[in-house]
Coordinates of C-alpha atoms in Angstrom, one line a residue:
Chain A
M1 CA 16.4 102.9 63.6
L2 CA 18.4 102.6 66.9
H3 CA 16.6 103.9 70.0
T4 CA 17.5 104.9 73.5
S5 CA 16.0 102.9 76.4
E6 CA 13.1 105.4 76.3
G7 CA 12.5 104.5 72.7
L8 CA 13.8 107.8 71.3
P9 CA 16.1 108.0 68.3
D10 CA 19.6 107.7 69.7
K11 CA 22.8 109.6 68.9
Q12 CA 23.9 107.1 66.3
S13 CA 20.6 107.1 64.5
L14 CA 20.7 110.9 64.1
Q15 CA 24.3 110.6 62.8
T16 CA 23.3 108.0 60.3
A17 CA 20.4 110.1 59.1
A18 CA 22.7 113.1 58.5
V19 CA 25.1 110.9 56.5
R20 CA 22.3 109.3 54.6
I21 CA 20.9 112.6 53.3
A22 CA 24.1 114.5 52.9
A23 CA 24.4 114.1 49.2
Y24 CA 20.8 115.2 48.7
I25 CA 20.5 118.3 50.7
H26 CA 22.4 121.6 51.1
H27 CA 24.8 122.1 54.0
T28 CA 23.3 125.5 54.6
P29 CA 25.3 128.5 55.8
A30 CA 25.1 130.0 59.3
L31 CA 25.0 133.8 58.4
T32 CA 25.6 136.7 60.8
S33 CA 24.4 140.3 60.8
A34 CA 26.3 143.1 62.5
F35 CA 23.1 145.1 62.8
L36 CA 21.1 142.3 64.4
N37 CA 24.0 141.4 66.8
Q38 CA 23.9 145.0 67.9
S39 CA 20.1 144.8 68.4
V40 CA 20.5 142.0 71.0
N41 CA 24.0 142.9 72.3
G42 CA 25.1 139.4 71.6
K43 CA 26.0 137.1 68.6
L44 CA 23.3 135.6 66.5
F45 CA 24.0 132.8 64.0
F46 CA 21.2 132.3 61.4
K47 CA 21.0 128.8 60.1
C48 CA 19.6 129.4 56.6
E49 CA 17.2 126.6 55.8
N50 CA 15.5 129.1 53.4
F51 CA 18.4 128.2 51.1
Q52 CA 17.6 124.5 51.6
K53 CA 16.5 122.3 48.7
A54 CA 12.8 123.0 48.0
G55 CA 13.1 126.1 50.2
A56 CA 12.8 124.7 53.7
F57 CA 14.2 122.3 56.3
K58 CA 11.5 119.8 55.3
S59 CA 13.8 118.3 52.6
R60 CA 16.0 116.8 55.4
G61 CA 13.2 114.7 56.9
A62 CA 11.7 113.9 53.6
F63 CA 14.9 112.5 52.2
N64 CA 15.8 110.6 55.4
T65 CA 12.4 108.9 55.4
L66 CA 12.3 108.1 51.7
L67 CA 15.9 106.8 51.8
S68 CA 14.9 104.6 54.8
L69 CA 12.0 102.9 53.0
P70 CA 12.3 99.3 51.9
E71 CA 12.8 99.3 48.1
D72 CA 9.4 98.0 47.2
E73 CA 7.7 100.7 49.3
L74 CA 9.9 103.4 47.7
I75 CA 8.9 102.1 44.3
A76 CA 5.2 102.2 45.1
G77 CA 5.5 105.9 45.9
V78 CA 4.7 108.1 48.9
A79 CA 1.7 110.2 49.8
T80 CA 0.7 113.0 52.2
H81 CA -1.9 115.6 52.7
S82 CA -0.4 119.0 53.0
S83 CA -0.4 122.3 51.2
G84 CA 2.9 123.5 52.6
N85 CA 6.6 122.9 52.6
H86 CA 6.3 119.1 53.5
A87 CA 4.4 118.6 50.3
Q88 CA 7.0 120.4 48.2
A89 CA 9.9 118.6 49.9
L90 CA 8.3 115.2 49.5
A91 CA 7.5 115.8 45.9
R92 CA 11.0 116.9 45.2
A93 CA 12.6 114.0 47.1
A94 CA 10.4 111.6 45.2
L95 CA 11.4 113.1 41.9
I96 CA 15.1 112.9 42.7
L97 CA 14.7 109.3 44.0
K98 CA 12.8 108.4 40.8
T99 CA 9.5 107.5 42.5
R100 CA 6.1 109.3 42.8
A101 CA 4.6 111.6 45.4
Y102 CA 0.8 111.7 45.7
I103 CA -0.2 115.0 47.4
V104 CA -3.7 115.7 48.7
M105 CA -4.3 119.4 48.8
P106 CA -7.4 121.5 49.7
R107 CA -8.8 123.0 46.5
T108 CA -8.4 126.4 48.2
A109 CA -4.6 126.1 48.4
P110 CA -2.8 129.1 46.9
K111 CA -1.8 128.7 43.3
V112 CA 1.8 129.4 44.2
K113 CA 1.9 126.3 46.4
V114 CA 0.0 124.1 43.9
D115 CA 2.5 125.2 41.2
A116 CA 5.5 124.4 43.3
V117 CA 4.3 120.8 44.0
K118 CA 3.5 120.4 40.3
D119 CA 7.0 121.8 39.3
Y120 CA 8.5 119.0 41.4
G121 CA 6.4 116.4 39.6
G122 CA 4.0 115.8 42.5
I123 CA 0.7 114.1 41.6
I124 CA -2.1 116.3 43.2
T125 CA -5.5 115.2 44.3
F126 CA -7.7 118.1 45.3
C127 CA -10.3 117.9 48.1
E128 CA -12.5 120.0 50.3
P129 CA -10.6 122.2 52.7
T130 CA -11.4 120.2 55.9
L131 CA -9.2 117.8 57.8
E132 CA -11.8 115.1 57.4
A133 CA -11.9 115.5 53.6
R134 CA -8.1 115.5 53.4
E135 CA -7.8 112.3 55.4
T136 CA -10.6 110.6 53.3
A137 CA -8.9 111.7 50.1
L138 CA -5.6 110.4 51.3
Q139 CA -7.0 107.0 52.2
K140 CA -8.5 106.7 48.8
V141 CA -5.2 107.6 47.1
V142 CA -3.4 105.1 49.2
A143 CA -5.9 102.4 48.5
K144 CA -5.6 103.0 44.8
T145 CA -1.8 103.4 44.5
G146 CA -0.3 101.4 47.4
A147 CA 1.7 104.5 48.3
T148 CA 3.2 104.8 51.8
V149 CA 1.9 107.8 53.8
I150 CA 4.7 110.0 55.1
H151 CA 3.5 112.1 58.0
P152 CA 5.0 115.6 58.1
Y153 CA 6.4 115.4 61.6
N154 CA 5.1 112.5 63.7
D155 CA 7.6 110.0 62.5
Y156 CA 11.1 109.3 64.0
R157 CA 12.6 109.1 60.5
I158 CA 11.3 112.7 59.9
I159 CA 12.5 113.8 63.3
A160 CA 16.0 112.3 62.8
G161 CA 16.2 114.0 59.4
Q162 CA 15.3 117.5 60.8
A163 CA 17.8 116.9 63.6
S164 CA 20.6 117.2 61.1
C165 CA 19.9 121.0 60.8
A166 CA 20.9 121.7 64.4
M167 CA 23.7 119.2 64.2
E168 CA 25.2 121.1 61.4
L169 CA 24.7 124.4 63.2
L170 CA 26.5 123.1 66.3
Q171 CA 29.4 122.1 64.1
Q172 CA 29.4 125.5 62.4
V173 CA 29.5 127.6 65.6
N174 CA 31.9 126.9 68.4
H175 CA 29.6 127.4 71.3
L176 CA 25.9 128.2 71.4
D177 CA 24.2 129.3 74.6
Y178 CA 20.8 129.1 72.9
I179 CA 19.0 127.7 69.8
F180 CA 15.8 129.4 68.9
C181 CA 13.6 127.1 66.8
P182 CA 10.1 127.5 65.5
V183 CA 7.5 125.0 66.6
G184 CA 4.4 123.8 64.6
G185 CA 4.0 120.1 64.7
G186 CA 7.3 119.8 66.5
G187 CA 9.4 117.8 64.0
L188 CA 12.1 120.4 63.7
L189 CA 12.0 121.4 67.4
S190 CA 12.2 117.8 68.7
G191 CA 15.0 117.0 66.2
T192 CA 16.8 120.2 67.3
A193 CA 16.4 119.3 71.0
L194 CA 17.8 115.8 70.4
S195 CA 20.8 117.2 68.6
A196 CA 21.5 119.7 71.3
H197 CA 21.0 117.0 73.9
Y198 CA 23.5 114.7 72.3
W199 CA 26.2 117.1 71.0
S200 CA 25.8 120.3 73.1
P201 CA 23.9 119.6 76.3
E202 CA 24.8 123.1 77.7
T203 CA 22.9 124.7 74.8
K204 CA 19.3 125.7 75.8
V205 CA 16.7 125.0 73.2
I206 CA 13.9 127.5 73.0
G207 CA 10.7 126.7 71.0
C208 CA 9.2 129.8 69.3
E209 CA 5.6 130.0 68.5
P210 CA 3.0 132.7 67.4
E211 CA 0.6 133.8 70.1
G212 CA -2.2 133.0 67.7
A213 CA -1.2 129.4 67.6
N214 CA 0.2 128.8 71.1
D215 CA -0.9 125.2 71.6
A216 CA 2.7 124.0 71.9
C217 CA 3.4 126.6 74.6
L218 CA 0.3 125.6 76.5
S219 CA 1.1 121.9 76.2
F220 CA 4.6 122.6 77.4
V221 CA 3.6 124.7 80.4
T222 CA 0.7 122.7 81.6
K223 CA 2.3 119.3 80.7
Q224 CA -1.1 118.4 79.3
F225 CA -1.4 118.0 75.5
V226 CA -3.4 121.0 74.1
P227 CA -4.5 120.6 70.4
S228 CA -4.3 123.5 68.0
I229 CA -7.8 124.7 67.5
N230 CA -8.6 127.5 65.1
P231 CA -5.1 128.9 65.1
N232 CA -4.8 132.4 63.6
T233 CA -1.4 133.6 62.5
I234 CA 0.5 134.7 59.4
A235 CA 3.1 132.0 60.2
D236 CA 1.3 129.3 58.1
G237 CA 3.9 126.6 58.8
L238 CA 3.1 126.6 62.5
L239 CA -0.6 125.9 62.5
T240 CA -0.6 122.2 63.4
S241 CA -0.8 120.4 66.8
L242 CA 2.2 118.6 68.3
G243 CA 2.3 114.8 67.7
S244 CA 2.4 111.8 69.9
L245 CA 6.1 111.3 69.1
T246 CA 7.3 115.0 69.0
Y247 CA 5.5 116.1 72.2
P248 CA 7.3 113.8 74.7
I249 CA 10.7 114.8 73.2
I250 CA 9.9 118.4 73.5
L251 CA 8.7 118.0 77.1
K252 CA 11.9 116.3 78.0
H253 CA 14.6 118.1 76.1
V254 CA 13.3 121.6 75.3
N255 CA 14.1 124.3 77.8
D256 CA 11.2 126.7 77.2
I257 CA 8.6 127.7 74.6
L258 CA 8.0 131.4 74.1
T259 CA 5.4 133.2 72.0
V260 CA 5.3 136.4 70.0
G261 CA 2.6 138.5 68.4
E262 CA 1.9 139.0 64.7
E263 CA 3.4 142.5 64.6
E264 CA 6.6 141.2 66.0
I265 CA 6.7 138.4 63.5
I266 CA 6.1 140.6 60.5
S267 CA 8.6 143.2 61.7
A268 CA 11.3 140.5 62.3
M269 CA 10.6 139.1 58.8
R270 CA 10.9 142.5 57.2
L271 CA 14.1 143.3 59.1
V272 CA 15.7 140.2 57.7
W273 CA 14.7 141.1 54.1
E274 CA 15.9 144.7 54.5
R275 CA 19.1 144.1 56.5
M276 CA 20.3 140.6 55.6
K277 CA 18.9 140.8 52.0
I278 CA 17.5 137.3 52.2
V279 CA 14.0 136.0 51.8
I280 CA 12.5 134.1 54.8
E281 CA 8.9 133.1 55.3
P282 CA 6.7 134.3 58.2
S283 CA 7.2 131.0 60.2
A284 CA 11.0 131.4 59.9
A285 CA 10.8 134.9 61.4
V286 CA 9.2 133.7 64.6
P287 CA 12.5 132.6 66.3
L288 CA 14.1 136.0 65.5
A289 CA 11.1 137.8 66.8
V290 CA 11.4 135.9 70.1
A291 CA 15.2 136.7 70.2
L292 CA 14.4 140.4 69.6
S293 CA 11.5 140.4 72.2
G294 CA 13.9 140.7 75.1
K295 CA 12.2 137.8 76.9
I296 CA 15.7 136.2 77.1
D297 CA 18.7 138.4 77.9
L298 CA 21.2 137.7 75.1
K299 CA 23.8 140.2 76.2
G300 CA 27.2 138.6 75.6
K301 CA 25.5 135.3 74.6
Q302 CA 25.8 133.3 71.4
A303 CA 22.5 132.1 69.9
G304 CA 21.5 130.1 66.9
I305 CA 18.4 131.1 65.1
I306 CA 16.8 128.7 62.7
F307 CA 15.5 130.3 59.6
S308 CA 13.3 127.4 58.7
G309 CA 12.2 128.3 55.2
G310 CA 11.8 130.9 52.5
N311 CA 8.7 129.9 50.6
V312 CA 6.7 133.1 50.3
D313 CA 4.0 134.3 47.9
L314 CA 5.7 137.4 46.6
N315 CA 2.3 138.8 45.5
A316 CA 1.0 138.7 49.1
L317 CA 3.6 140.1 51.5
P318 CA 2.4 140.6 55.1
W319 CA 3.4 144.2 55.4
L320 CA 1.5 145.4 52.3
Chain B
M1 CA 47.8 156.0 42.2
L2 CA 50.0 154.1 39.7
H3 CA 49.0 154.2 36.1
T4 CA 49.6 152.4 32.9
S5 CA 51.3 154.3 30.0
E6 CA 47.7 155.1 28.8
G7 CA 47.0 156.7 32.2
L8 CA 44.7 154.0 33.4
P9 CA 44.9 152.5 36.9
D10 CA 47.5 149.7 36.7
K11 CA 47.4 146.2 38.1
Q12 CA 49.3 147.2 41.2
S13 CA 46.9 150.0 42.0
L14 CA 43.9 147.7 41.8
Q15 CA 45.6 145.3 44.1
T16 CA 46.5 148.1 46.6
A17 CA 42.9 149.2 46.6
A18 CA 41.7 145.7 47.4
V19 CA 44.1 145.4 50.3
R20 CA 43.3 148.9 51.5
I21 CA 39.5 148.3 51.8
A22 CA 39.7 144.6 52.9
A23 CA 39.0 145.3 56.6
Y24 CA 36.1 147.6 55.8
I25 CA 34.0 145.5 53.4
H26 CA 32.5 142.1 53.1
H27 CA 34.3 139.4 51.0
T28 CA 30.9 138.5 49.4
P29 CA 30.1 135.0 48.4
A30 CA 29.7 133.7 44.9
L31 CA 26.5 131.7 45.1
T32 CA 25.1 129.2 42.6
S33 CA 21.6 127.9 41.7
A34 CA 21.0 124.5 40.2
F35 CA 17.7 125.9 38.7
L36 CA 19.4 128.8 37.0
N37 CA 22.3 126.7 35.8
Q38 CA 19.7 124.4 34.1
S39 CA 18.0 127.5 32.6
V40 CA 21.1 128.4 30.6
N41 CA 22.7 125.0 30.3
G42 CA 25.9 126.3 31.8
K43 CA 27.3 127.3 35.2
L44 CA 26.5 130.7 36.7
F45 CA 28.3 132.2 39.7
F46 CA 26.4 135.1 41.4
K47 CA 28.7 137.6 43.1
C48 CA 26.5 138.8 45.9
E49 CA 27.1 142.5 46.4
N50 CA 23.6 142.7 47.7
F51 CA 25.2 141.3 50.9
Q52 CA 27.9 144.1 50.7
K53 CA 28.1 146.7 53.5
A54 CA 25.4 149.3 52.9
G55 CA 23.7 146.8 50.5
A56 CA 25.7 147.5 47.3
F57 CA 29.1 147.3 45.7
K58 CA 29.4 151.1 46.1
S59 CA 31.0 150.6 49.5
R60 CA 34.1 149.3 47.8
G61 CA 34.8 152.5 45.8
A62 CA 33.7 154.8 48.7
F63 CA 36.1 153.2 51.1
N64 CA 39.0 153.2 48.6
T65 CA 38.5 156.9 47.9
L66 CA 38.1 158.0 51.5
L67 CA 41.1 155.9 52.6
S68 CA 43.1 157.5 49.8
L69 CA 42.3 161.1 50.9
P70 CA 45.0 163.2 52.6
E71 CA 44.2 163.3 56.3
D72 CA 43.2 167.0 56.3
E73 CA 40.7 166.4 53.5
L74 CA 39.3 163.3 55.2
I75 CA 38.8 165.3 58.4
A76 CA 37.0 168.1 56.5
G77 CA 34.4 165.6 55.3
V78 CA 33.1 164.4 51.9
A79 CA 30.1 165.4 49.8
T80 CA 28.1 164.2 46.9
H81 CA 24.7 164.6 45.2
S82 CA 23.0 161.3 45.0
S83 CA 19.8 159.7 46.2
G84 CA 21.1 156.2 45.6
N85 CA 23.5 153.6 46.8
H86 CA 26.6 155.9 46.4
A87 CA 25.0 158.2 49.0
Q88 CA 24.4 155.4 51.5
A89 CA 27.9 153.9 50.9
L90 CA 29.6 157.3 51.3
A91 CA 27.6 158.1 54.5
R92 CA 28.4 154.8 56.0
A93 CA 32.1 154.9 55.1
A94 CA 32.4 158.5 56.5
L95 CA 30.7 157.2 59.7
I96 CA 33.1 154.3 60.1
L97 CA 36.1 156.6 59.3
K98 CA 34.9 159.1 61.8
T99 CA 34.3 162.0 59.4
R100 CA 31.2 163.6 57.9
A101 CA 29.3 163.0 54.7
Y102 CA 27.3 165.8 53.2
I103 CA 24.6 164.4 50.9
V104 CA 22.6 166.6 48.5
M105 CA 19.3 164.9 47.7
P106 CA 16.3 165.9 45.7
R107 CA 13.3 166.7 48.0
T108 CA 11.4 164.1 46.0
A109 CA 13.8 161.2 47.0
P110 CA 11.9 158.2 48.4
K111 CA 11.7 158.3 52.2
V112 CA 13.4 154.8 52.4
K113 CA 16.5 156.3 50.7
V114 CA 16.5 159.4 52.9
D115 CA 16.2 157.3 56.0
A116 CA 19.0 155.0 55.0
V117 CA 21.4 157.9 54.6
K118 CA 20.2 159.4 57.9
D119 CA 20.7 156.0 59.6
Y120 CA 24.4 156.1 58.5
G121 CA 24.7 159.6 59.9
G122 CA 24.8 161.4 56.6
I123 CA 24.1 165.2 56.7
I124 CA 21.4 165.8 54.1
T125 CA 20.7 169.0 52.2
F126 CA 17.5 168.8 50.1
C127 CA 17.1 170.6 46.8
E128 CA 14.8 170.8 43.8
P129 CA 14.9 167.6 41.7
T130 CA 16.9 168.9 38.8
L131 CA 20.6 168.3 38.0
E132 CA 21.2 172.0 38.0
A133 CA 19.7 172.5 41.5
R134 CA 21.7 169.5 42.7
E135 CA 25.0 170.9 41.5
T136 CA 24.3 174.4 42.8
A137 CA 23.3 172.9 46.2
L138 CA 26.5 170.8 46.2
Q139 CA 28.7 173.8 45.4
K140 CA 27.1 175.7 48.3
V141 CA 27.7 172.8 50.7
V142 CA 31.3 172.6 49.7
A143 CA 31.9 176.3 50.0
K144 CA 30.4 176.2 53.5
T145 CA 32.1 173.1 54.8
G146 CA 35.3 172.6 52.8
A147 CA 34.2 169.0 52.1
T148 CA 35.7 167.1 49.2
V149 CA 33.3 166.1 46.5
I150 CA 33.4 162.4 45.7
H151 CA 32.0 161.6 42.3
P152 CA 29.9 158.3 42.2
Y153 CA 31.9 156.8 39.4
N154 CA 34.1 159.2 37.4
D155 CA 37.1 158.9 39.6
Y156 CA 40.0 156.3 39.3
R157 CA 39.9 155.7 43.1
I158 CA 36.3 154.8 42.8
I159 CA 36.9 152.6 39.8
A160 CA 39.9 150.8 41.5
G161 CA 37.6 150.2 44.5
Q162 CA 34.8 148.7 42.4
A163 CA 37.4 146.6 40.6
S164 CA 38.0 144.6 43.7
C165 CA 34.5 142.9 43.2
A166 CA 35.5 141.1 40.0
M167 CA 39.0 140.5 41.4
E168 CA 37.4 138.5 44.2
L169 CA 35.1 136.7 41.9
L170 CA 38.0 135.6 39.7
Q171 CA 39.7 134.2 42.8
Q172 CA 36.5 132.4 43.9
V173 CA 35.8 130.7 40.6
N174 CA 38.5 128.7 38.7
H175 CA 37.7 129.9 35.2
L176 CA 35.1 132.3 33.9
D177 CA 34.2 132.5 30.2
Y178 CA 32.1 135.6 30.8
I179 CA 31.3 138.2 33.4
F180 CA 27.9 139.9 33.1
C181 CA 28.0 143.3 34.8
P182 CA 25.4 146.1 35.0
V183 CA 26.3 149.5 33.5
G184 CA 25.0 152.9 34.6
G185 CA 27.8 155.5 35.0
G186 CA 30.3 152.7 34.3
G187 CA 32.3 152.6 37.6
L188 CA 31.6 149.0 38.3
L189 CA 31.8 148.0 34.6
S190 CA 35.2 149.7 34.0
G191 CA 36.6 148.3 37.2
T192 CA 35.4 144.8 36.3
A193 CA 36.9 145.1 32.8
L194 CA 40.2 146.2 34.3
S195 CA 40.3 143.3 36.7
A196 CA 39.5 140.8 34.0
H197 CA 42.1 142.4 31.7
Y198 CA 44.8 142.0 34.4
W199 CA 43.9 138.7 36.0
S200 CA 41.8 136.8 33.5
P201 CA 42.2 138.2 30.0
E202 CA 40.4 135.2 28.4
T203 CA 37.2 136.2 30.3
K204 CA 34.8 138.3 28.2
V205 CA 33.2 141.2 30.0
I206 CA 29.6 142.0 29.0
G207 CA 28.0 145.3 30.0
C208 CA 24.3 144.8 30.7
E209 CA 21.9 147.7 30.4
P210 CA 18.1 148.3 30.3
E211 CA 16.7 149.2 26.9
G212 CA 15.1 152.2 28.5
A213 CA 18.5 153.6 29.4
N214 CA 20.7 152.3 26.6
D215 CA 23.1 155.2 26.3
A216 CA 26.2 153.1 27.2
C217 CA 25.2 150.5 24.5
L218 CA 24.9 153.3 21.9
S219 CA 28.1 154.9 23.1
F220 CA 29.8 151.5 22.8
V221 CA 28.5 150.6 19.4
T222 CA 28.9 154.0 17.7
K223 CA 32.1 154.8 19.5
Q224 CA 30.7 158.2 20.0
F225 CA 29.7 159.3 23.5
V226 CA 25.9 159.3 23.8
P227 CA 24.5 160.9 27.0
S228 CA 21.6 159.5 29.0
I229 CA 18.6 161.7 28.3
N230 CA 15.2 161.0 29.9
P231 CA 16.0 157.3 30.7
N232 CA 13.0 155.3 31.6
T233 CA 13.6 152.0 33.5
I234 CA 12.8 150.4 36.8
A235 CA 16.6 149.8 37.2
D236 CA 17.1 153.1 39.1
G237 CA 20.8 152.5 39.6
L238 CA 21.5 152.6 35.9
L239 CA 20.1 156.0 34.8
T240 CA 23.3 158.0 34.6
S241 CA 25.6 158.7 31.6
L242 CA 29.1 157.2 31.2
G243 CA 31.9 159.4 32.5
S244 CA 35.1 160.8 30.8
L245 CA 37.2 158.3 32.8
T246 CA 34.9 155.2 32.6
Y247 CA 34.0 155.5 28.9
P248 CA 37.5 155.0 27.5
I249 CA 38.1 152.0 29.7
I250 CA 34.8 150.4 28.7
L251 CA 35.6 151.1 25.0
K252 CA 39.0 149.4 25.3
H253 CA 38.3 146.5 27.7
V254 CA 34.6 145.6 27.5
N255 CA 33.7 142.9 24.9
D256 CA 30.1 143.9 24.4
I257 CA 27.1 145.8 25.9
L258 CA 23.7 144.1 25.6
T259 CA 20.3 145.4 26.6
V260 CA 17.1 143.9 28.0
G261 CA 13.5 145.1 28.4
E262 CA 11.7 145.9 31.6
E263 CA 9.7 142.7 31.6
E264 CA 12.9 140.7 31.4
I265 CA 14.5 142.7 34.3
I266 CA 11.4 142.2 36.6
S267 CA 11.1 138.6 35.7
A268 CA 14.8 137.9 36.4
M269 CA 14.6 139.8 39.7
R270 CA 11.6 137.8 40.8
L271 CA 13.2 134.6 39.8
V272 CA 16.2 135.3 42.1
W273 CA 13.9 136.2 45.0
E274 CA 11.8 133.0 44.5
R275 CA 14.5 130.5 43.6
M276 CA 17.6 131.8 45.4
K277 CA 15.8 133.3 48.3
I278 CA 17.9 136.5 48.2
V279 CA 16.9 140.1 47.8
I280 CA 18.3 141.9 44.8
E281 CA 17.4 145.3 43.4
P282 CA 16.2 145.8 39.9
S283 CA 19.6 147.1 38.6
A284 CA 21.2 144.0 39.9
A285 CA 18.8 141.8 37.9
V286 CA 19.9 143.3 34.6
P287 CA 22.9 141.0 34.1
L288 CA 20.9 137.9 34.8
A289 CA 18.2 139.1 32.5
V290 CA 20.9 139.4 29.7
A291 CA 22.2 135.9 30.6
L292 CA 18.7 134.4 30.4
S293 CA 17.9 136.3 27.1
G294 CA 19.8 133.8 25.1
K295 CA 21.7 136.6 23.3
I296 CA 24.9 134.8 24.3
D297 CA 25.0 131.0 24.2
L298 CA 26.1 129.8 27.6
K299 CA 25.9 126.1 27.0
G300 CA 28.8 124.5 28.7
K301 CA 30.2 127.9 29.7
Q302 CA 31.0 129.4 33.1
A303 CA 29.8 132.9 33.7
G304 CA 30.0 135.3 36.6
I305 CA 26.9 137.5 37.2
I306 CA 27.3 140.5 39.4
F307 CA 24.4 141.1 41.7
S308 CA 25.3 144.7 42.3
G309 CA 23.0 145.5 45.2
G310 CA 19.9 144.7 47.3
N311 CA 18.5 148.0 48.3
V312 CA 14.8 147.8 47.5
D313 CA 11.7 149.6 48.8
L314 CA 9.8 146.6 50.1
N315 CA 6.6 148.6 49.9
A316 CA 6.9 149.1 46.1
L317 CA 7.9 145.9 44.4
P318 CA 7.9 146.0 40.6
W319 CA 5.7 143.0 40.1
L320 CA 2.8 144.3 42.3

């Protein structure tokens, strides 16, 4: 991968990633809603990664990484510990690229997530629900199989893949004053910030985080890395800490990180289901919740909102 | 309205309706799903009227009818008895066209439906939950206000409006072997059949009905009108009997009417939410349930599936 003098993925490497994955992912639509435009007195463009392959933006990074692997590594398979969208995306990408994905999951993972990984042909190893147990299990899997570990976000190939989402959005909409993007480990946010930096430097990138998992906000404001300890939020895709590669990009290229409460997240999620008739997951509702919070005046402005995914357990909706 | 020699809306009148309403409705997308294509071994194109204004295809007929009224009638307002999507569509169309909609609703109507009509500025009169009470209340409202009654389906202006949905779909997809369309009172189905007849006569139109409300199927098979008595289905948009105008069109231009059970409807609905990440209501899932039932071999075929609406009470999902 080509880098800038600071060692970050450069413009060309993001472009190459977008071209590399184009045949494997959906070019997702940027939808609008007259009702939600009225609510903020501006124009909102919703980048629908809930319609992405495997139901979330994670397919972008997964494909870019797998397609970047040397052939022998790809053949040996890939591995990760995750119970979320990265696991599903990795399993599906491995299936399409005719290799294997070894997924370490806590034995407490919801059945719906286990089934999704199985549906995509992922080979699951269950472990105790602690980070230590997950890492130990992953090491064992790797030792046994020779698979390559694919980190969910702290990898420039992943970041460059996720960057294609905002790159598309900036092509779909003529001018954006803001992009609101969720932040967990920071793969999507750092990719978004790089794309805005290279293709639309006047666009302000706003990281959006639950109050109950506000480590990225604290890390951003204090400029000191704050890990995510005992996060508590319905937005289960945003529980993780920033990474050593994502954090510096976010510090340098993100304009602000704002937080919202659980009620706001659930209410934004429900509003999208009711008004836009599309299914988004709680994590994906966080950027809209920030946009609706009034913390940034959107009157007369154009803003992109990244709906990061749509993988929800339909038996356990947060408003019930 | 121009008619054929048999007195039916002719090709020109459907085209005029489509042009008349174009500025007031969404040209809804025809989505696809690799997963559902695989399930039937063919190609399915989902016409997303769940994304339509007011959340259902009913906006098409409502706008065509209101825009066809003489000015003095439009100014005096419109009225209907309904607790469903027709009421919402009529209220919204009246709001946009700066007149009033008087809606008679049973006092047992779910709060979510009452609120939706209120949100669109509809003027509600509550009555006892019997057809007789509804008709009496409607007569009183009309006597008092001079409003024009707009029937939900048994009106050629309504039928011509609903016809624009299949007309669009036939423009969006190069060739369709089938269109699967839900049938309640038959406004959408008769409009769909007319559009297929005029623009794509090789396309077979299949009416899709719940087993628990199979009056249209019986009427079609026996060629004797069978009213809907005590229907029992989750598909609350499909409870009504065919009308004197819709039934003859259906007899003449629909190829078959097929039924599916409640389990199939709920499972098709859930599949769409999970796989396509879009919200459809139970009635809208009936055509997909028929397509998935295997009653028609879709191998190598192209079929349009009309997702008629997306108005669901998110507190009362059928699988919970």
